[in-house]
């Protein structure tokens, strides 16, 4: 017997640049059904702020675990995220260039990025420097789609992406990798983790270099400079935990990454930006009773960006000190299984820039409550959060979700929520190009989803479909008047609506994953697509064992997009094929190779910027 999975797109759809029916078949033969693994059900914290089983969540969540991350072989976090349902990415050149993601069609700065619970985004530019978060430091990633300000406050209009760095274990472990590939790219990583008695800890270090390629390929672009835009990156993370008892422990974490990346600025100078991300955090966890757990934490996330060009040096630095006290309470009373999480938080933002801003700091005090309950086939989650900013006053956001399990394999969900995004310091105070009267952007979202799992021909199949409509008001847009006086203003509303279908199938060690998003992220006034977002995008990934190793095939596709708000500068649809393989050569040692865009298709994620063409990267990794 064999398993056949079909991903069909209606005739006339330009997905992957094609104008005819897209039909993808995967036939996985010879894998005995008896070896079908039991699906894992990991603990997830981002969707409720406390650990919950993935299968019990009412939110739209994806978990990228460590095994999937290492098998992917991609060279940047944006590339990895773009392989997930409902996520698009853009980049201004290679893996180290300025990049971002669009979650359910929301602007890149409307998605909150956390590292171990800490904000590390720039308060001046807005958004997190994804290109400066190295993959070798990541243990796993949780993606929460949909407005989430009721959990995390400002900037979570599209959702939340939380990165968790490597974790220590009691069993001693060491791991590492080294590789080399196209454009003179090499990387090396090493880590050691372990513990004894009440103490455990670990250290992870990494470095990567690349000669790069010429990012801007259009001589007509004012920034064109026909040189190679390479980069270098060094990173380190450390963790230590002291267990005073099974119910009381102290933890400290540190993370730092420094990225020196060249870019084109239209002159002969070696233009480059040095981005340094740092995060440190110390916390105490206490379980005072089986029904009450408390967490107290303090930390800081910083983003420092220094651009060195022929026109001078432009430094921007953001520091965000963050304090939290969270209490998780079990309220079980048969037949209802319920829990309540209450958190108090304070965030202190400080910026340092050249030129200097009139105001360089703001504070936000918050209180959050999350209630969840399950009884029989019914489940409920309700969130409410109050944020008070020293800059723009108070905001209250909320969300509610309901789920009903029609039968063991079928569950439906309904949800609604609100969110907001705060103006950046650049928006408010950049000399000559700012507007101190800006209001926060706001959003109202409704969504519905269905989850269905079944077995066919010895394969386990899970399907998920979710439809959403997110109305975003008072979008901040940079505009100029007839006198060429330019400043940001709250002048635009947008509606983000769409549907994402995802399918996962496994038979033995053979696995297939596919997703397709049909969406309309549009400006309400004009009906134009928001920049760099497609009406249709999707991906297909297949993993097949071959001998003692495995081979993976991946298709990533998107329809026509536009690089500007007026939809006058098109970015053509594209479809690229990637290949990856891994073989063990000794106990705990394997070699790997990945080929990206193996058909050497020309495509753009941002107008005039190259994507590097066909490229290959290979090496060796070990874990002891």
Coordinates of C-alpha atoms in Angstrom, one line a residue:
X1 CA 0.0 0.0 0.0
X2 CA 1.0 3.6 -0.5
X3 CA 0.0 7.0 0.7
X4 CA -0.9 9.7 -1.8
X5 CA -1.4 13.3 -0.7
X6 CA -2.6 15.9 -3.1
X7 CA -2.3 19.7 -2.8
X8 CA -4.5 21.2 -5.5
X9 CA -4.8 24.9 -6.5
X10 CA -7.7 26.0 -8.8
X11 CA -7.1 26.7 -12.4
X12 CA -5.8 30.2 -13.1
X13 CA -4.1 30.5 -9.7
X14 CA -0.6 32.0 -10.2
X15 CA 0.8 30.2 -7.2
X16 CA 4.5 29.4 -7.8
X17 CA 4.3 31.5 -10.9
X18 CA 2.2 28.9 -12.6
X19 CA -1.0 29.6 -14.5
X20 CA -2.3 26.0 -14.5
X21 CA -3.3 23.4 -12.0
X22 CA -0.6 22.7 -9.3
X23 CA -0.6 19.0 -8.4
X24 CA 1.9 17.6 -6.0
X25 CA 2.0 13.9 -5.3
X26 CA 4.0 12.1 -2.7
X27 CA 4.0 8.3 -2.7
X28 CA 5.5 6.8 0.3
X29 CA 5.9 3.0 -0.1
X30 CA 7.4 0.3 1.9
X31 CA 7.1 1.9 5.4
X32 CA 5.3 -0.5 7.6
X33 CA 2.3 0.9 9.4
X34 CA 3.3 -0.8 12.6
X35 CA 6.2 1.7 12.9
X36 CA 3.9 4.7 12.8
X37 CA 5.1 6.9 15.7
X38 CA 2.7 8.3 18.3
X39 CA 2.4 12.1 17.6
X40 CA 4.2 14.1 20.2
X41 CA 2.1 16.6 22.3
X42 CA 4.6 19.2 23.6
X43 CA 4.0 21.7 26.3
X44 CA 3.4 25.2 25.0
X45 CA 3.6 28.4 27.1
X46 CA 3.1 31.2 24.6
X47 CA -0.6 30.8 23.9
X48 CA -1.6 31.0 27.6
X49 CA 1.5 32.2 29.4
X50 CA 1.7 28.9 31.4
X51 CA 2.6 25.4 30.2
X52 CA -0.3 23.7 28.4
X53 CA -0.5 20.7 26.0
X54 CA -0.5 21.7 22.4
X55 CA -3.6 19.5 21.6
X56 CA -5.6 21.3 24.3
X57 CA -5.0 24.8 23.0
X58 CA -7.7 26.9 21.4
X59 CA -5.3 29.2 19.7
X60 CA -3.6 28.8 16.3
X61 CA -0.1 27.6 17.3
X62 CA 2.9 26.0 15.6
X63 CA 5.9 24.5 17.4
X64 CA 9.2 24.1 15.7
X65 CA 11.2 21.7 17.7
X66 CA 15.0 21.2 17.8
X67 CA 15.0 18.2 15.5
X68 CA 13.0 20.0 12.8
X69 CA 15.1 23.1 13.1
X70 CA 18.4 21.1 12.6
X71 CA 16.9 19.1 9.7
X72 CA 15.7 22.2 7.9
X73 CA 19.3 23.3 7.1
X74 CA 18.2 26.9 6.4
X75 CA 20.6 29.7 7.2
X76 CA 18.3 32.3 8.7
X77 CA 15.4 32.6 11.1
X78 CA 13.3 34.4 8.5
X79 CA 13.8 31.5 6.0
X80 CA 12.7 29.0 8.7
X81 CA 9.6 31.0 9.7
X82 CA 8.6 31.4 6.0
X83 CA 8.2 27.5 5.9
X84 CA 5.4 27.7 8.4
X85 CA 1.6 28.0 7.8
X86 CA 0.4 31.6 7.4
X87 CA 3.8 33.2 7.4
X88 CA 5.6 35.1 4.7
X89 CA 9.1 36.6 4.8
X90 CA 11.1 39.4 3.1
X91 CA 14.8 40.1 3.0
X92 CA 16.9 42.8 1.5
X93 CA 19.6 40.4 0.2
X94 CA 21.2 37.4 1.8
X95 CA 20.7 35.6 5.1
X96 CA 22.2 38.5 7.2
X97 CA 20.3 41.3 5.4
X98 CA 17.5 43.2 7.0
X99 CA 14.5 40.8 7.1
X100 CA 11.1 40.3 8.6
X101 CA 7.9 38.3 8.5
X102 CA 4.3 38.9 7.8
X103 CA 2.1 36.8 10.1
X104 CA -1.4 36.4 8.7
X105 CA -0.7 39.5 6.5
X106 CA 0.1 41.9 9.3
X107 CA 3.1 44.3 9.0
X108 CA 6.4 42.9 10.3
X109 CA 6.5 45.4 13.2
X110 CA 3.0 44.2 14.2
X111 CA 4.3 40.8 15.2
X112 CA 5.9 40.6 18.7
X113 CA 9.2 38.7 18.9
X114 CA 10.3 37.3 22.3
X115 CA 13.5 35.6 23.3
X116 CA 13.0 33.5 26.4
X117 CA 10.1 35.8 27.3
X118 CA 12.0 39.0 26.8
X119 CA 11.4 41.7 24.2
X120 CA 14.5 42.5 22.2
X121 CA 13.0 44.7 19.4
X122 CA 14.2 48.2 18.5
X123 CA 12.0 50.9 20.0
X124 CA 13.2 53.3 17.3
X125 CA 12.8 51.3 14.1
X126 CA 10.2 48.9 15.3
X127 CA 10.3 45.2 15.0
X128 CA 13.0 42.7 15.9
X129 CA 16.3 42.1 14.0
X130 CA 15.5 38.5 13.0
X131 CA 18.7 38.4 10.9
X132 CA 20.7 38.7 14.1
X133 CA 19.1 35.7 15.9
X134 CA 21.3 32.7 15.0
X135 CA 19.7 29.4 14.6
X136 CA 22.4 27.5 16.5
X137 CA 21.3 29.2 19.7
X138 CA 17.6 28.0 19.4
X139 CA 16.1 25.1 21.3
X140 CA 12.6 25.5 19.9
X141 CA 10.2 28.2 18.6
X142 CA 6.5 28.8 19.3
X143 CA 4.4 30.7 16.8
X144 CA 1.1 32.1 18.1
X145 CA -1.1 33.5 15.3
X146 CA -3.7 36.2 15.8
X147 CA -3.9 39.4 17.9
X148 CA -2.3 38.7 21.3
X149 CA -2.1 42.0 23.1
X150 CA -4.4 40.6 25.8
X151 CA -1.5 38.3 26.7
X152 CA 1.6 40.4 25.9
X153 CA 0.6 44.0 25.4
X154 CA 1.7 46.3 22.6
X155 CA 2.8 45.1 19.1
X156 CA 1.1 41.7 19.0
X157 CA -1.5 42.5 16.2
X158 CA -0.4 39.7 13.9
X159 CA 0.7 37.4 16.7
X160 CA 3.7 36.4 18.7
X161 CA 6.9 34.5 17.8
X162 CA 8.8 33.3 20.9
X163 CA 12.3 31.9 20.6
X164 CA 13.6 29.7 23.3
X165 CA 17.4 29.3 23.6
X166 CA 19.2 26.0 24.4
X167 CA 18.2 24.4 27.8
X168 CA 20.4 22.6 30.2
X169 CA 19.7 19.0 31.3
X170 CA 20.9 16.8 34.2
X171 CA 22.4 14.3 31.8
X172 CA 25.8 15.7 30.4
X173 CA 25.5 16.5 26.7
X174 CA 27.8 18.1 24.1
X175 CA 27.0 18.9 20.5
X176 CA 28.5 20.9 17.6
X177 CA 28.6 21.4 13.9
X178 CA 30.8 22.7 11.2
X179 CA 29.9 23.5 7.6
X180 CA 30.9 25.2 4.4
X181 CA 29.0 26.3 1.3
X182 CA 28.3 28.7 -1.6
X183 CA 29.4 32.3 -1.5
X184 CA 32.3 31.3 0.8
X185 CA 29.9 30.7 3.7
X186 CA 31.1 28.7 6.7
X187 CA 29.8 28.2 10.2
X188 CA 30.9 26.4 13.4
X189 CA 29.0 25.8 16.7
X190 CA 29.7 24.0 19.9
X191 CA 27.8 23.5 23.2
X192 CA 28.0 21.7 26.4
X193 CA 25.3 21.1 29.0
X194 CA 24.9 19.1 32.1
X195 CA 24.4 19.1 35.8
X196 CA 25.1 17.4 39.1
X197 CA 22.9 17.4 42.2
X198 CA 21.0 20.6 42.5
X199 CA 23.0 22.5 39.9
X200 CA 22.7 22.3 36.1
X201 CA 23.9 24.6 33.3
X202 CA 25.2 25.0 29.8
X203 CA 27.1 27.1 27.3
X204 CA 26.6 27.4 23.6
X205 CA 28.8 29.4 21.2
X206 CA 28.8 29.9 17.5
X207 CA 30.3 31.8 14.6
X208 CA 29.5 32.2 10.9
X209 CA 31.1 34.1 8.0
X210 CA 30.2 34.7 4.4
X211 CA 31.7 36.6 1.4
X212 CA 28.1 37.0 0.3
X213 CA 26.8 38.2 -3.1
X214 CA 25.8 41.5 -4.6
X215 CA 22.5 42.3 -2.9
X216 CA 21.2 45.0 -5.3
X217 CA 21.3 43.8 -8.9
X218 CA 19.5 46.8 -10.7
X219 CA 22.0 49.5 -11.8
X220 CA 19.1 51.9 -11.9
X221 CA 18.6 51.7 -8.1
X222 CA 20.2 54.7 -6.4
X223 CA 21.9 52.4 -3.8
X224 CA 23.5 50.1 -6.4
X225 CA 27.0 49.1 -5.6
X226 CA 28.4 46.1 -7.5
X227 CA 30.3 44.5 -4.6
X228 CA 29.8 41.4 -2.5
X229 CA 27.7 42.0 0.6
X230 CA 29.2 39.5 3.1
X231 CA 28.7 39.2 6.9
X232 CA 30.2 37.8 10.0
X233 CA 28.4 36.8 13.2
X234 CA 29.4 35.6 16.6
X235 CA 27.0 34.5 19.3
X236 CA 26.9 33.0 22.8
X237 CA 24.3 31.9 25.3
X238 CA 24.6 30.5 28.8
X239 CA 22.2 29.1 31.4
X240 CA 22.4 28.1 35.0
X241 CA 19.8 26.7 37.4
X242 CA 20.0 26.0 41.2
X243 CA 17.3 23.8 42.5
X244 CA 16.9 24.6 46.2
X245 CA 14.3 21.9 46.4
X246 CA 11.9 20.2 43.9
X247 CA 9.5 23.1 44.4
X248 CA 11.9 26.1 44.5
X249 CA 14.6 27.0 42.0
X250 CA 16.7 30.0 40.8
X251 CA 17.5 30.4 37.1
X252 CA 19.8 32.8 35.2
X253 CA 20.1 33.1 31.4
X254 CA 22.3 35.2 29.0
X255 CA 22.3 35.6 25.2
X256 CA 24.3 37.8 22.9
X257 CA 24.7 38.0 19.2
X258 CA 26.8 40.4 17.1
X259 CA 26.2 40.7 13.4
X260 CA 28.4 42.7 11.1
X261 CA 26.7 42.8 7.7
X262 CA 27.6 44.8 4.6
X263 CA 24.9 46.4 2.4
X264 CA 24.7 48.6 -0.7
X265 CA 24.4 52.4 -0.3
X266 CA 25.5 53.6 -3.7
X267 CA 29.1 54.6 -3.0
X268 CA 32.5 53.0 -2.9
X269 CA 32.5 52.9 0.9
X270 CA 32.3 49.6 2.7
X271 CA 28.8 50.3 4.0
X272 CA 27.8 48.0 6.8
X273 CA 25.5 47.7 9.9
X274 CA 26.7 46.2 13.2
X275 CA 23.7 44.8 15.1
X276 CA 24.2 43.6 18.6
X277 CA 21.3 41.8 20.5
X278 CA 21.7 41.1 24.2
X279 CA 19.3 39.5 26.7
X280 CA 19.8 38.6 30.3
X281 CA 17.3 37.4 32.8
X282 CA 17.2 36.1 36.4
X283 CA 14.2 34.5 38.0
X284 CA 12.8 32.4 40.9
X285 CA 10.2 29.7 40.6
X286 CA 8.3 28.6 43.7
X287 CA 5.6 26.0 44.0
X288 CA 3.9 26.9 47.3
X289 CA 1.3 24.1 46.9
X290 CA 0.1 21.7 44.2
X291 CA -2.4 24.4 43.1
X292 CA -0.2 27.5 43.2
X293 CA 3.0 28.3 41.4
X294 CA 4.8 31.7 41.4
X295 CA 7.4 33.1 39.1
X296 CA 9.4 36.3 39.7
X297 CA 11.8 37.5 37.0
X298 CA 13.9 40.6 36.1
X299 CA 15.8 41.1 32.9
X300 CA 16.8 43.3 30.0
X301 CA 16.7 43.0 26.2
X302 CA 18.9 45.4 24.1
X303 CA 19.1 46.1 20.4
X304 CA 22.1 48.2 19.3
X305 CA 22.4 49.1 15.6
X306 CA 25.3 51.1 14.3
X307 CA 25.4 51.8 10.5
X308 CA 28.7 52.9 9.1
X309 CA 28.4 54.5 5.6
X310 CA 30.2 57.0 3.5
X311 CA 27.8 59.5 4.9
X312 CA 28.8 59.0 8.5
X313 CA 27.9 56.8 11.5
X314 CA 24.3 56.4 12.7
X315 CA 24.0 54.7 16.1
X316 CA 20.6 53.6 17.6
X317 CA 20.3 51.8 20.9
X318 CA 17.3 50.4 22.7
X319 CA 17.3 49.0 26.2
X320 CA 14.2 47.4 27.7
X321 CA 14.3 46.5 31.4
X322 CA 11.5 44.1 32.2
X323 CA 10.1 42.9 35.5
X324 CA 7.3 40.3 36.1
X325 CA 5.5 38.5 38.8
X326 CA 3.3 35.7 37.6
X327 CA 1.1 33.4 39.6
X328 CA -0.5 30.2 38.1
X329 CA -3.4 28.7 40.0
X330 CA -5.2 25.4 39.5
X331 CA -9.0 25.8 40.2
X332 CA -10.1 22.3 39.5
X333 CA -13.5 21.4 40.7
X334 CA -15.0 18.3 39.1
X335 CA -16.3 18.1 36.4
X336 CA -14.5 21.3 35.4
X337 CA -10.7 21.4 35.0
X338 CA -9.7 25.1 35.2
X339 CA -6.7 27.3 35.8
X340 CA -6.1 31.0 36.3
X341 CA -2.9 32.9 35.5
X342 CA -2.3 36.5 36.9
X343 CA 0.7 38.5 36.0
X344 CA 2.1 41.9 37.0
X345 CA 4.7 43.5 34.7
X346 CA 6.7 46.6 34.2
X347 CA 8.7 47.6 31.1
X348 CA 11.2 50.5 31.1
X349 CA 12.3 51.5 27.5
X350 CA 15.3 53.7 27.0
X351 CA 16.7 54.8 23.6
X352 CA 20.0 56.5 22.7
X353 CA 20.3 57.9 19.2
X354 CA 22.2 60.3 17.0
X355 CA 20.5 62.7 16.3
X356 CA 19.2 63.0 19.8
X357 CA 15.4 62.8 20.4
X358 CA 13.4 65.2 22.5
X359 CA 12.1 62.2 24.6
X360 CA 14.1 59.1 25.1
X361 CA 12.2 56.9 27.6
X362 CA 8.8 55.6 28.5
X363 CA 7.5 53.0 31.0
X364 CA 4.6 50.6 30.8
X365 CA 2.9 49.0 33.8
X366 CA 0.6 46.0 33.1
X367 CA -1.7 43.5 34.7
X368 CA -2.8 40.3 32.8
X369 CA -5.4 37.6 33.7
X370 CA -5.8 34.4 31.8
X371 CA -8.6 31.9 32.6
X372 CA -8.9 28.5 31.0
X373 CA -11.5 25.8 31.6
X374 CA -12.4 22.4 30.1
X375 CA -15.4 20.2 30.8
X376 CA -16.2 17.2 28.7
X377 CA -16.3 18.3 25.1
X378 CA -16.2 22.0 25.9
X379 CA -13.2 24.3 26.4
X380 CA -12.9 28.0 27.1
X381 CA -10.1 30.6 27.4
X382 CA -10.5 34.2 28.3
X383 CA -7.8 36.9 28.5
X384 CA -7.8 40.5 29.7
X385 CA -4.9 42.9 30.0
X386 CA -4.5 46.5 31.1
X387 CA -1.5 48.5 30.0
X388 CA -0.7 52.0 31.2
X389 CA 2.0 53.8 29.3
X390 CA 3.7 57.0 30.4
X391 CA 3.5 58.1 26.8
X392 CA 0.1 57.3 25.4
X393 CA -2.0 56.5 28.4
X394 CA -4.1 53.4 29.1
X395 CA -5.1 50.5 26.9
X396 CA -7.3 47.5 27.8
X397 CA -7.4 44.5 25.5
X398 CA -9.2 41.2 25.7
X399 CA -9.8 37.9 23.9
X400 CA -12.1 34.9 24.3
X401 CA -12.0 31.5 22.6
X402 CA -14.3 28.5 22.7
X403 CA -13.7 25.0 21.5
X404 CA -16.0 22.0 21.1
X405 CA -14.9 18.4 20.5
X406 CA -17.5 16.9 18.2
X407 CA -15.8 13.6 18.3
X408 CA -12.3 12.4 19.3
X409 CA -10.8 13.2 15.9
X410 CA -12.8 16.5 15.2
X411 CA -12.7 19.8 17.1
X412 CA -13.9 23.2 16.2
X413 CA -13.0 26.6 17.7
X414 CA -14.2 30.1 17.6
X415 CA -12.3 33.2 18.9
X416 CA -12.3 37.0 19.0
X417 CA -9.7 39.4 20.4
X418 CA -8.3 42.9 20.3
X419 CA -4.8 44.3 20.0
X420 CA -2.7 47.5 19.6
X421 CA 0.7 48.6 18.5
X422 CA 2.5 51.6 20.0
X423 CA 4.2 54.2 17.8
X424 CA 8.0 54.0 17.7
X425 CA 10.3 56.7 19.0
X426 CA 11.3 57.4 15.4
X427 CA 7.6 57.9 14.6
X428 CA 7.2 60.3 17.5
X429 CA 10.4 62.2 17.8
X430 CA 12.8 61.8 14.8
X431 CA 13.9 65.4 14.1
X432 CA 12.1 66.8 11.1
X433 CA 10.3 63.5 10.2
X434 CA 8.0 62.7 13.2
X435 CA 4.6 63.3 14.7
X436 CA 4.3 63.4 18.5
X437 CA 0.4 63.3 18.2
X438 CA 0.3 59.8 16.8
X439 CA -2.2 57.3 18.2
X440 CA -1.5 53.6 18.7
X441 CA -2.7 51.3 15.9
X442 CA -5.6 49.1 17.0
X443 CA -7.1 45.8 15.8
X444 CA -10.2 43.6 16.2
X445 CA -10.1 40.0 15.1
X446 CA -12.5 37.1 14.7
X447 CA -11.6 33.6 13.6
X448 CA -12.8 30.1 13.4
X449 CA -11.0 26.8 13.1
X450 CA -11.4 23.1 12.7
X451 CA -9.0 20.3 13.5
X452 CA -9.4 16.7 12.2
X453 CA -7.2 13.7 12.6
X454 CA -7.7 10.4 10.9
X455 CA -5.9 7.3 9.7
X456 CA -5.8 6.1 6.0
X457 CA -3.8 3.3 4.4
X458 CA -1.6 3.0 7.5
X459 CA -0.9 6.7 7.7
X460 CA -1.7 9.1 10.4
X461 CA -3.1 12.4 9.0
X462 CA -3.8 15.7 10.8
X463 CA -5.6 18.6 9.1
X464 CA -6.2 22.1 10.4
X465 CA -8.1 24.9 8.7
X466 CA -8.5 28.4 10.2
X467 CA -10.2 31.4 8.8
X468 CA -9.7 34.9 10.2
X469 CA -10.7 38.6 9.7
X470 CA -8.6 41.2 11.5
X471 CA -9.6 44.8 11.1
X472 CA -6.7 47.2 11.8
X473 CA -7.3 50.9 12.3
X474 CA -5.1 54.0 12.4
X475 CA -2.2 52.4 10.6
X476 CA 0.8 54.6 10.8
X477 CA 1.9 55.6 7.3
X478 CA 4.8 57.9 6.3
X479 CA 3.5 60.6 3.9
X480 CA 4.5 63.9 2.3
X481 CA 2.5 67.0 1.4
X482 CA 2.7 69.3 -1.6
X483 CA 5.6 71.1 0.1
X484 CA 7.5 67.9 0.6
X485 CA 7.1 68.1 4.3
X486 CA 7.1 64.4 5.4
X487 CA 5.9 62.8 8.6
X488 CA 4.1 59.7 9.8
X489 CA 0.3 59.9 10.4
X490 CA -2.7 57.7 11.3
X491 CA -4.3 57.8 7.9
X492 CA -5.0 54.2 6.8
X493 CA -7.2 51.3 7.9
X494 CA -6.6 47.8 6.6
X495 CA -8.5 44.5 6.7
X496 CA -6.5 41.3 7.0
X497 CA -8.6 38.3 6.1
X498 CA -7.9 34.8 4.9
X499 CA -7.9 31.1 5.3
X500 CA -5.0 28.7 6.0
X501 CA -5.2 25.0 5.4
X502 CA -2.4 22.7 6.7
X503 CA -1.9 19.0 6.5
X504 CA 0.6 16.7 8.2
X505 CA 0.8 13.0 7.3
X506 CA 3.2 10.3 8.6
X507 CA 3.6 6.7 7.7
X508 CA 6.5 5.0 9.5
X509 CA 9.4 7.4 9.2
X510 CA 8.0 9.0 6.1
X511 CA 6.5 12.4 6.7
X512 CA 4.7 15.0 4.6
X513 CA 3.7 18.5 5.6
X514 CA 1.8 21.0 3.4
X515 CA 0.1 24.4 3.9
X516 CA -1.8 26.8 1.7
X517 CA -2.9 30.3 2.7
X518 CA -5.5 32.3 0.7
X519 CA -5.6 35.8 2.0
X520 CA -6.6 39.4 1.3
X521 CA -4.4 41.8 3.3
X522 CA -5.7 45.1 1.8
X523 CA -5.8 48.8 2.3
X524 CA -9.5 49.6 3.0
X525 CA -9.4 52.9 1.1
X526 CA -7.9 51.6 -2.1
X527 CA -8.4 47.9 -2.1
X528 CA -4.7 47.5 -2.8
X529 CA -2.6 44.7 -1.4
X530 CA -0.3 45.6 1.4
X531 CA 3.3 45.7 0.3
X532 CA 5.2 42.4 -0.3
X533 CA 2.2 40.2 0.6
X534 CA 0.7 37.7 -1.7
X535 CA -2.9 36.6 -2.1
X536 CA -1.8 33.0 -2.2
X537 CA 1.3 31.4 -0.7
X538 CA 2.2 27.9 0.5
X539 CA 4.8 25.2 1.0
X540 CA 5.2 21.5 0.8
X541 CA 7.8 19.4 2.7
X542 CA 8.4 15.7 2.4
X543 CA 10.9 13.6 4.4
X544 CA 11.8 10.1 3.2
X545 CA 14.2 7.6 4.9
X546 CA 17.0 6.3 2.6
X547 CA 19.1 3.6 4.2
X548 CA 20.3 4.9 7.5
X549 CA 19.8 8.5 6.5
X550 CA 17.0 10.6 5.2
X551 CA 16.3 12.9 2.2
X552 CA 13.9 15.9 2.2
X553 CA 12.3 17.8 -0.6
X554 CA 10.7 21.2 -0.1
X555 CA 8.6 23.5 -2.4
X556 CA 8.0 27.1 -1.4
X557 CA 5.7 29.2 -3.5
X558 CA 4.0 32.6 -3.5
X559 CA 1.8 34.5 -6.0
X560 CA 2.3 38.0 -7.4
X561 CA 3.0 40.7 -4.8
X562 CA 3.8 44.4 -5.0
X563 CA 6.7 46.3 -3.4
X564 CA 4.7 49.5 -2.9
X565 CA 1.4 50.6 -1.4
X566 CA 0.1 51.9 -4.7
X567 CA 0.6 48.4 -6.3
X568 CA 2.6 49.8 -9.2
X569 CA 5.8 47.9 -8.7
X570 CA 5.0 44.2 -9.0
X571 CA 7.1 41.3 -7.6
X572 CA 6.4 38.2 -9.7
X573 CA 5.1 35.0 -8.3
X574 CA 7.7 32.3 -7.7
X575 CA 8.2 28.7 -6.8
X576 CA 11.5 27.3 -5.6
X577 CA 12.6 23.7 -4.8
X578 CA 15.0 22.9 -2.0
X579 CA 16.7 19.6 -1.2
X580 CA 18.3 18.3 2.0
X581 CA 19.9 15.1 3.1
X582 CA 21.6 13.6 6.2
X583 CA 23.5 10.4 6.7
X584 CA 25.1 9.0 9.9
X585 CA 28.8 8.1 9.5
X586 CA 29.5 7.0 13.1
X587 CA 27.6 6.8 16.4
X588 CA 26.3 10.3 17.2
X589 CA 27.9 11.8 14.1
X590 CA 26.2 12.7 10.8
X591 CA 27.0 14.6 7.6
X592 CA 24.4 16.8 6.0
X593 CA 23.9 18.8 2.8
X594 CA 21.3 21.2 1.7
X595 CA 20.6 22.7 -1.7
X596 CA 18.5 25.9 -1.9
X597 CA 16.7 27.0 -5.0
X598 CA 18.2 24.0 -6.9
X599 CA 16.5 25.0 -10.1
X600 CA 18.2 28.4 -9.9
X601 CA 15.0 30.4 -10.3
X602 CA 15.3 34.2 -10.3
X603 CA 12.8 35.8 -7.8
X604 CA 12.6 38.8 -5.4
X605 CA 11.4 39.2 -1.9
X606 CA 12.0 42.9 -2.1
X607 CA 12.3 44.9 -5.3
X608 CA 15.8 45.1 -6.9
X609 CA 17.3 42.7 -4.2
X610 CA 18.8 39.4 -5.3
X611 CA 18.2 36.2 -3.3
X612 CA 21.5 34.4 -4.2
X613 CA 20.4 31.9 -6.9
X614 CA 21.1 28.2 -6.5
X615 CA 23.4 27.5 -3.5
X616 CA 24.6 24.6 -1.5
X617 CA 25.8 24.1 2.1
X618 CA 27.1 21.0 3.8
X619 CA 29.0 19.8 6.8
X620 CA 29.1 17.6 9.8
X621 CA 27.2 17.6 13.2
X622 CA 27.6 15.6 16.3
X623 CA 25.8 15.1 19.6
X624 CA 27.3 13.1 22.5

